[in-house]
Amino acid sequence: MDLRDDQIERYARHIILKEVGGPGQARLLNARVLVIGAGGLGSPIIMYLAAAGIGTIGAVDFDDVSLSNLQRQILHTTARVGMPKVESAARAVHELNSDVRIVQHNERLNAANAMQLVSQYDIVADGSDNFATRFLVNDAAFFAKKTLVSGALSQFDGQIATFKAYASGDHPCYRCIYREPPPPGLAPSCAEAGILGALAGVVGSLQAVEVLKEVVGIGESLSGKLVIYDALNAAWRTVKVRRDAKCALCGSTPTIKNLSQSLIGHAQPGEEFCEVPAA
Ligand code: ZN
């Protein structure tokens, strides 16, 4: 792939990195990344992927921009309150970088559409705000054999991990850490609990970094590790996580064979709960 002169200038700070270079930038321009949620985490993920020249970004969100989103969801603007979030995201991306094609999936992710959506992309970044969607995305990425970069927030804490349990070796999935979603009503919603806005920027930016690493194929993958950020104490912790042989999805005798079994008895996607479960 030959880069145009304007692309060589736009991506000069990537191209000069010997780990990226022209071939790495070409991989970014050819990549297809699906971002679940165009909200607090999705904003920095989508903006940094667009700035990096990811060729195709799919954004999944069924919600409209509201005034209370703007405290942290930096994709959106006051003038775009009331607009579908995916349309607002597309406008922000177009203004930033016309190399990027953004595909608007203005729909709620569910067991019926998740496989078809995930299968169209090379890699998935989960910026959803509820447990049910998080489990569904984990299962869909596993069945579609796509790497998943997952992020989660609570009031002052964040977590990030990469999952590629479809690959051989000691690669866990999200269910290896958290067996199943909590019952509806147990965890407070983010609207009830609140969140420090810039925390979404920290965690979403880390997700963007991990996506770019996975696409270019550099550095050490975050698969098998969970990074935990405690904003109030300005403390970082990295926990090693292993594949659980008893995991219902990726263990030796799986009981979840398709997405219709992902969420039985639990909250449905879109029912918002504030994370982060204890690791
Ligand atoms: Zn698992």
mmCIF file of C-alpha atoms and ligand atoms in Angstrom:
data_model
loop_
_atom_site.group_PDB
_atom_site.id
_atom_site.type_symbol
_atom_site.label_atom_id
_atom_site.label_comp_id
_atom_site.label_asym_id
_atom_site.label_seq_id
_atom_site.Cartn_x
_atom_site.Cartn_y
_atom_site.Cartn_z
ATOM 1 C CA MET A 1 0.000 0.000 0.000
ATOM 2 C CA ASP A 2 1.480 3.335 -1.086
ATOM 3 C CA LEU A 3 0.773 6.264 1.184
ATOM 4 C CA ARG A 4 -0.180 9.593 -0.388
ATOM 5 C CA ASP A 5 1.983 12.647 0.358
ATOM 6 C CA ASP A 6 -0.634 14.076 2.726
ATOM 7 C CA GLN A 7 -0.805 10.721 4.545
ATOM 8 C CA ILE A 8 2.979 10.629 4.934
ATOM 9 C CA GLU A 9 2.743 14.063 6.558
ATOM 10 C CA ARG A 10 -0.343 13.275 8.675
ATOM 11 C CA TYR A 11 1.112 10.035 10.067
ATOM 12 C CA ALA A 12 4.763 11.204 10.192
ATOM 13 C CA ARG A 13 5.050 10.641 13.966
ATOM 14 C CA HIS A 14 3.899 7.030 13.524
ATOM 15 C CA ILE A 15 6.021 6.359 10.465
ATOM 16 C CA ILE A 16 9.175 7.601 12.193
ATOM 17 C CA LEU A 17 8.718 4.973 14.928
ATOM 18 C CA LYS A 18 10.745 1.959 13.811
ATOM 19 C CA GLU A 19 8.166 -0.366 15.440
ATOM 20 C CA VAL A 20 5.398 1.119 13.252
ATOM 21 C CA GLY A 21 6.932 2.613 10.098
ATOM 22 C CA GLY A 22 5.201 2.685 6.727
ATOM 23 C CA PRO A 23 4.110 -0.979 6.897
ATOM 24 C CA GLY A 24 2.567 -0.484 10.363
ATOM 25 C CA GLN A 25 0.718 2.619 9.205
ATOM 26 C CA ALA A 26 -0.550 0.672 6.189
ATOM 27 C CA ARG A 27 -1.881 -2.001 8.571
ATOM 28 C CA LEU A 28 -3.722 0.702 10.538
ATOM 29 C CA LEU A 29 -5.227 2.137 7.335
ATOM 30 C CA ASN A 30 -6.425 -1.323 6.309
ATOM 31 C CA ALA A 31 -7.813 -2.266 9.740
ATOM 32 C CA ARG A 32 -11.471 -2.606 10.687
ATOM 33 C CA VAL A 33 -12.293 -1.983 14.365
ATOM 34 C CA LEU A 34 -15.720 -2.297 16.001
ATOM 35 C CA VAL A 35 -16.307 -0.008 18.993
ATOM 36 C CA ILE A 36 -19.198 -0.953 21.287
ATOM 37 C CA GLY A 37 -20.665 2.259 22.728
ATOM 38 C CA ALA A 38 -20.050 5.843 21.606
ATOM 39 C CA GLY A 39 -20.062 7.180 25.163
ATOM 40 C CA GLY A 40 -17.484 7.773 27.885
ATOM 41 C CA LEU A 41 -15.039 5.056 26.809
ATOM 42 C CA GLY A 42 -16.059 5.066 23.151
ATOM 43 C CA SER A 43 -15.223 8.778 22.814
ATOM 44 C CA PRO A 44 -11.453 8.556 23.377
ATOM 45 C CA ILE A 45 -11.309 5.139 21.676
ATOM 46 C CA ILE A 46 -12.988 6.406 18.497
ATOM 47 C CA MET A 47 -11.113 9.731 18.435
ATOM 48 C CA TYR A 48 -7.664 8.169 18.874
ATOM 49 C CA LEU A 49 -8.378 5.369 16.389
ATOM 50 C CA ALA A 50 -9.586 7.965 13.875
ATOM 51 C CA ALA A 51 -6.537 10.150 14.471
ATOM 52 C CA ALA A 52 -4.325 7.077 13.990
ATOM 53 C CA GLY A 53 -5.899 6.392 10.601
ATOM 54 C CA ILE A 54 -7.778 3.167 11.372
ATOM 55 C CA GLY A 55 -9.416 2.673 7.973
ATOM 56 C CA THR A 56 -12.846 1.506 9.098
ATOM 57 C CA ILE A 57 -14.397 2.163 12.500
ATOM 58 C CA GLY A 58 -17.796 0.687 13.297
ATOM 59 C CA ALA A 59 -19.647 2.408 16.146
ATOM 60 C CA VAL A 60 -22.536 0.623 17.881
ATOM 61 C CA ASP A 61 -24.889 2.715 20.034
ATOM 62 C CA PHE A 62 -28.673 3.063 20.123
ATOM 63 C CA ASP A 63 -28.743 6.181 22.296
ATOM 64 C CA ASP A 64 -29.057 9.909 21.535
ATOM 65 C CA VAL A 65 -26.686 12.556 22.909
ATOM 66 C CA SER A 66 -27.964 14.113 26.133
ATOM 67 C CA LEU A 67 -26.686 17.141 28.029
ATOM 68 C CA SER A 68 -25.546 14.998 30.970
ATOM 69 C CA ASN A 69 -23.290 12.973 28.604
ATOM 70 C CA LEU A 70 -21.093 15.964 27.821
ATOM 71 C CA GLN A 71 -19.282 15.946 31.185
ATOM 72 C CA ARG A 72 -17.207 12.990 29.854
ATOM 73 C CA GLN A 73 -18.279 11.955 26.331
ATOM 74 C CA ILE A 74 -15.945 14.208 24.373
ATOM 75 C CA LEU A 75 -17.047 12.972 20.928
ATOM 76 C CA HIS A 76 -20.236 14.969 21.331
ATOM 77 C CA THR A 77 -21.035 18.677 21.520
ATOM 78 C CA THR A 78 -23.741 20.896 23.007
ATOM 79 C CA ALA A 79 -25.064 21.617 19.501
ATOM 80 C CA ARG A 80 -25.497 17.873 18.878
ATOM 81 C CA VAL A 81 -27.671 17.134 21.942
ATOM 82 C CA GLY A 82 -30.605 15.010 20.730
ATOM 83 C CA MET A 83 -28.677 13.586 17.732
ATOM 84 C CA PRO A 84 -28.012 9.830 17.575
ATOM 85 C CA LYS A 85 -24.612 9.214 19.214
ATOM 86 C CA VAL A 86 -23.304 7.284 16.209
ATOM 87 C CA GLU A 87 -24.162 10.215 13.906
ATOM 88 C CA SER A 88 -22.478 12.670 16.270
ATOM 89 C CA ALA A 89 -19.447 10.353 16.355
ATOM 90 C CA ALA A 90 -19.368 10.209 12.545
ATOM 91 C CA ARG A 91 -19.363 14.019 12.348
ATOM 92 C CA ALA A 92 -16.489 14.274 14.821
ATOM 93 C CA VAL A 93 -14.473 11.668 12.894
ATOM 94 C CA HIS A 94 -15.111 13.307 9.513
ATOM 95 C CA GLU A 95 -13.843 16.626 10.838
ATOM 96 C CA LEU A 96 -10.702 14.948 12.151
ATOM 97 C CA ASN A 97 -9.663 12.568 9.377
ATOM 98 C CA SER A 98 -11.308 11.866 6.024
ATOM 99 C CA ASP A 99 -9.125 8.738 5.606
ATOM 100 C CA VAL A 100 -11.447 7.016 8.081
ATOM 101 C CA ARG A 101 -14.725 5.414 7.084
ATOM 102 C CA ILE A 102 -17.086 5.314 10.069
ATOM 103 C CA VAL A 103 -19.963 2.855 9.934
ATOM 104 C CA GLN A 104 -22.963 3.890 12.029
ATOM 105 C CA HIS A 105 -24.667 0.959 13.767
ATOM 106 C CA ASN A 106 -27.562 2.811 15.399
ATOM 107 C CA GLU A 107 -28.930 -0.224 17.200
ATOM 108 C CA ARG A 108 -28.838 -2.030 20.522
ATOM 109 C CA LEU A 109 -26.407 -4.937 20.562
ATOM 110 C CA ASN A 110 -28.278 -8.161 21.296
ATOM 111 C CA ALA A 111 -27.924 -11.917 20.929
ATOM 112 C CA ALA A 112 -29.562 -11.765 17.485
ATOM 113 C CA ASN A 113 -27.256 -9.184 15.865
ATOM 114 C CA ALA A 114 -23.971 -9.505 17.795
ATOM 115 C CA MET A 115 -22.351 -12.249 15.681
ATOM 116 C CA GLN A 116 -23.164 -10.537 12.390
ATOM 117 C CA LEU A 117 -21.765 -7.211 13.679
ATOM 118 C CA VAL A 118 -18.595 -8.594 15.265
ATOM 119 C CA SER A 119 -17.814 -10.827 12.270
ATOM 120 C CA GLN A 120 -17.471 -7.804 9.951
ATOM 121 C CA TYR A 121 -14.469 -6.454 11.881
ATOM 122 C CA ASP A 122 -10.890 -7.485 12.712
ATOM 123 C CA ILE A 123 -10.903 -6.480 16.375
ATOM 124 C CA VAL A 124 -13.438 -5.303 18.959
ATOM 125 C CA ALA A 125 -13.128 -2.570 21.606
ATOM 126 C CA ASP A 126 -15.807 -2.747 24.276
ATOM 127 C CA GLY A 127 -16.773 0.585 25.804
ATOM 128 C CA SER A 128 -20.241 -0.498 26.948
ATOM 129 C CA ASP A 129 -21.649 0.546 30.297
ATOM 130 C CA ASN A 130 -23.413 -2.599 31.479
ATOM 131 C CA PHE A 131 -22.609 -6.170 32.434
ATOM 132 C CA ALA A 132 -25.005 -7.880 30.065
ATOM 133 C CA THR A 133 -23.492 -6.225 26.986
ATOM 134 C CA ARG A 134 -20.005 -6.971 28.284
ATOM 135 C CA PHE A 135 -20.738 -10.709 28.563
ATOM 136 C CA LEU A 136 -22.465 -10.756 25.180
ATOM 137 C CA VAL A 137 -19.525 -8.997 23.480
ATOM 138 C CA ASN A 138 -17.094 -11.426 25.149
ATOM 139 C CA ASP A 139 -19.028 -14.426 23.886
ATOM 140 C CA ALA A 140 -19.520 -13.023 20.371
ATOM 141 C CA ALA A 141 -15.817 -12.125 20.039
ATOM 142 C CA PHE A 142 -14.878 -15.645 21.211
ATOM 143 C CA PHE A 143 -17.170 -17.392 18.718
ATOM 144 C CA ALA A 144 -16.093 -15.044 15.882
ATOM 145 C CA LYS A 145 -12.392 -15.498 16.840
ATOM 146 C CA LYS A 146 -11.792 -11.760 17.246
ATOM 147 C CA THR A 147 -9.496 -10.104 19.768
ATOM 148 C CA LEU A 148 -11.419 -8.045 22.334
ATOM 149 C CA VAL A 149 -10.026 -5.028 24.201
ATOM 150 C CA SER A 150 -12.344 -4.468 27.139
ATOM 151 C CA GLY A 151 -12.641 -1.444 29.433
ATOM 152 C CA ALA A 152 -14.826 -0.712 32.441
ATOM 153 C CA LEU A 153 -15.423 2.198 34.794
ATOM 154 C CA SER A 154 -16.932 2.893 38.175
ATOM 155 C CA GLN A 155 -16.971 6.132 40.140
ATOM 156 C CA PHE A 156 -13.192 6.543 40.565
ATOM 157 C CA ASP A 157 -11.856 3.214 39.300
ATOM 158 C CA GLY A 158 -11.150 1.734 35.914
ATOM 159 C CA GLN A 159 -10.117 -1.615 34.449
ATOM 160 C CA ILE A 160 -8.751 -2.725 31.115
ATOM 161 C CA ALA A 161 -7.960 -6.166 29.702
ATOM 162 C CA THR A 162 -7.474 -7.860 26.338
ATOM 163 C CA PHE A 163 -9.147 -11.187 25.599
ATOM 164 C CA LYS A 164 -8.198 -13.675 22.875
ATOM 165 C CA ALA A 165 -9.416 -16.939 24.336
ATOM 166 C CA TYR A 166 -10.067 -18.233 20.799
ATOM 167 C CA ALA A 167 -6.279 -18.585 20.426
ATOM 168 C CA SER A 168 -4.383 -21.567 21.781
ATOM 169 C CA GLY A 169 -2.396 -21.101 24.976
ATOM 170 C CA ASP A 170 -3.225 -19.543 28.328
ATOM 171 C CA HIS A 171 -5.537 -16.785 27.065
ATOM 172 C CA PRO A 172 -8.543 -16.232 29.369
ATOM 173 C CA CYS A 173 -11.887 -14.698 28.418
ATOM 174 C CA TYR A 174 -13.972 -12.216 30.422
ATOM 175 C CA ARG A 175 -15.988 -15.098 31.887
ATOM 176 C CA CYS A 176 -12.819 -16.681 33.248
ATOM 177 C CA ILE A 177 -12.582 -13.639 35.576
ATOM 178 C CA TYR A 178 -16.269 -12.873 36.156
ATOM 179 C CA ARG A 179 -18.338 -16.039 35.942
ATOM 180 C CA GLU A 180 -21.675 -14.366 35.190
ATOM 181 C CA PRO A 181 -23.416 -10.993 35.342
ATOM 182 C CA PRO A 182 -24.846 -9.922 38.716
ATOM 183 C CA PRO A 183 -28.631 -10.218 38.969
ATOM 184 C CA PRO A 184 -30.564 -7.121 37.817
ATOM 185 C CA GLY A 185 -30.803 -4.458 40.514
ATOM 186 C CA LEU A 186 -27.753 -5.562 42.524
ATOM 187 C CA ALA A 187 -25.259 -3.057 41.146
ATOM 188 C CA PRO A 188 -26.102 0.660 41.097
ATOM 189 C CA SER A 189 -26.425 2.340 37.721
ATOM 190 C CA CYS A 190 -23.775 4.863 36.675
ATOM 191 C CA ALA A 191 -26.487 7.522 36.683
ATOM 192 C CA GLU A 192 -27.099 6.755 40.370
ATOM 193 C CA ALA A 193 -23.454 6.298 41.299
ATOM 194 C CA GLY A 194 -21.766 9.100 39.335
ATOM 195 C CA ILE A 195 -18.364 9.079 37.655
ATOM 196 C CA LEU A 196 -15.373 11.406 37.454
ATOM 197 C CA GLY A 197 -15.457 12.415 33.774
ATOM 198 C CA ALA A 198 -11.760 12.364 32.910
ATOM 199 C CA LEU A 199 -11.489 8.773 34.219
ATOM 200 C CA ALA A 200 -13.258 7.695 31.009
ATOM 201 C CA GLY A 201 -10.492 9.450 29.072
ATOM 202 C CA VAL A 202 -7.767 7.546 30.936
ATOM 203 C CA VAL A 203 -9.285 4.103 30.451
ATOM 204 C CA GLY A 204 -10.574 4.681 26.903
ATOM 205 C CA SER A 205 -7.180 6.011 25.824
ATOM 206 C CA LEU A 206 -5.513 2.887 27.237
ATOM 207 C CA GLN A 207 -7.941 0.792 25.195
ATOM 208 C CA ALA A 208 -7.030 2.747 22.060
ATOM 209 C CA VAL A 209 -3.328 2.100 22.748
ATOM 210 C CA GLU A 210 -3.955 -1.660 23.126
ATOM 211 C CA VAL A 211 -6.033 -1.757 19.917
ATOM 212 C CA LEU A 212 -3.251 0.005 17.974
ATOM 213 C CA LYS A 213 -0.661 -2.430 19.417
ATOM 214 C CA GLU A 214 -2.782 -5.426 18.408
ATOM 215 C CA VAL A 215 -3.337 -4.086 14.877
ATOM 216 C CA VAL A 216 0.315 -3.212 14.238
ATOM 217 C CA GLY A 217 1.487 -6.331 16.122
ATOM 218 C CA ILE A 218 3.956 -4.687 18.497
ATOM 219 C CA GLY A 219 4.766 -4.896 22.188
ATOM 220 C CA GLU A 220 3.341 -7.241 24.747
ATOM 221 C CA SER A 221 -0.370 -8.014 24.457
ATOM 222 C CA LEU A 222 -2.521 -7.316 27.511
ATOM 223 C CA SER A 223 -4.108 -10.764 27.121
ATOM 224 C CA GLY A 224 -3.829 -12.600 30.450
ATOM 225 C CA LYS A 225 -3.564 -9.410 32.470
ATOM 226 C CA LEU A 226 -6.014 -7.031 34.088
ATOM 227 C CA VAL A 227 -4.880 -3.438 34.662
ATOM 228 C CA ILE A 228 -6.692 -1.684 37.489
ATOM 229 C CA TYR A 229 -6.539 2.089 38.005
ATOM 230 C CA ASP A 230 -7.553 3.706 41.297
ATOM 231 C CA ALA A 231 -7.863 7.411 40.524
ATOM 232 C CA LEU A 232 -8.358 8.632 44.097
ATOM 233 C CA ASN A 233 -5.078 7.074 45.203
ATOM 234 C CA ALA A 234 -3.364 7.595 41.828
ATOM 235 C CA ALA A 235 -2.475 3.880 41.978
ATOM 236 C CA TRP A 236 -2.075 1.263 39.222
ATOM 237 C CA ARG A 237 -2.144 -2.482 39.692
ATOM 238 C CA THR A 238 -1.666 -5.271 37.137
ATOM 239 C CA VAL A 239 -3.193 -8.641 38.027
ATOM 240 C CA LYS A 240 -2.338 -11.817 36.142
ATOM 241 C CA VAL A 241 -5.437 -13.683 34.989
ATOM 242 C CA ARG A 242 -5.498 -17.256 33.714
ATOM 243 C CA ARG A 243 -7.815 -19.336 31.623
ATOM 244 C CA ASP A 244 -10.345 -21.110 33.864
ATOM 245 C CA ALA A 245 -10.639 -24.770 32.846
ATOM 246 C CA LYS A 246 -14.209 -24.667 34.221
ATOM 247 C CA CYS A 247 -15.156 -21.543 32.208
ATOM 248 C CA ALA A 248 -18.642 -21.979 30.713
ATOM 249 C CA LEU A 249 -17.429 -20.470 27.429
ATOM 250 C CA CYS A 250 -13.754 -21.281 26.856
ATOM 251 C CA GLY A 251 -13.171 -24.085 29.393
ATOM 252 C CA SER A 252 -12.631 -27.765 28.663
ATOM 253 C CA THR A 253 -16.351 -28.644 28.871
ATOM 254 C CA PRO A 254 -18.169 -25.489 27.756
ATOM 255 C CA THR A 255 -21.915 -25.146 28.384
ATOM 256 C CA ILE A 256 -22.348 -21.960 26.317
ATOM 257 C CA LYS A 257 -22.356 -23.110 22.689
ATOM 258 C CA ASN A 258 -23.980 -20.052 21.087
ATOM 259 C CA LEU A 259 -25.153 -16.543 21.949
ATOM 260 C CA SER A 260 -28.716 -17.582 22.787
ATOM 261 C CA GLN A 261 -27.205 -19.123 25.945
ATOM 262 C CA SER A 262 -25.148 -16.060 26.876
ATOM 263 C CA LEU A 263 -27.622 -14.156 28.989
ATOM 264 C CA ILE A 264 -30.140 -16.677 30.243
ATOM 265 C CA GLY A 265 -31.539 -15.519 33.583
ATOM 266 C CA HIS A 266 -29.692 -12.213 33.575
ATOM 267 C CA ALA A 267 -30.230 -8.572 32.741
ATOM 268 C CA GLN A 268 -30.551 -7.759 29.075
ATOM 269 C CA PRO A 269 -28.102 -5.518 27.226
ATOM 270 C CA GLY A 270 -28.788 -1.854 27.818
ATOM 271 C CA GLU A 271 -29.771 -2.241 31.465
ATOM 272 C CA GLU A 272 -27.094 -0.063 32.892
ATOM 273 C CA PHE A 273 -25.037 -1.080 35.904
ATOM 274 C CA CYS A 274 -22.062 0.652 37.281
ATOM 275 C CA GLU A 275 -18.966 -1.528 37.281
ATOM 276 C CA VAL A 276 -16.285 -2.508 38.491
ATOM 277 C CA PRO A 277 -16.733 -5.964 40.027
ATOM 278 C CA ALA A 278 -14.069 -7.008 42.533
ATOM 279 C CA ALA A 279 -11.212 -8.917 40.906
HETATM 280 ZN ZN ZN B 1 -13.270 -18.189 29.624
#
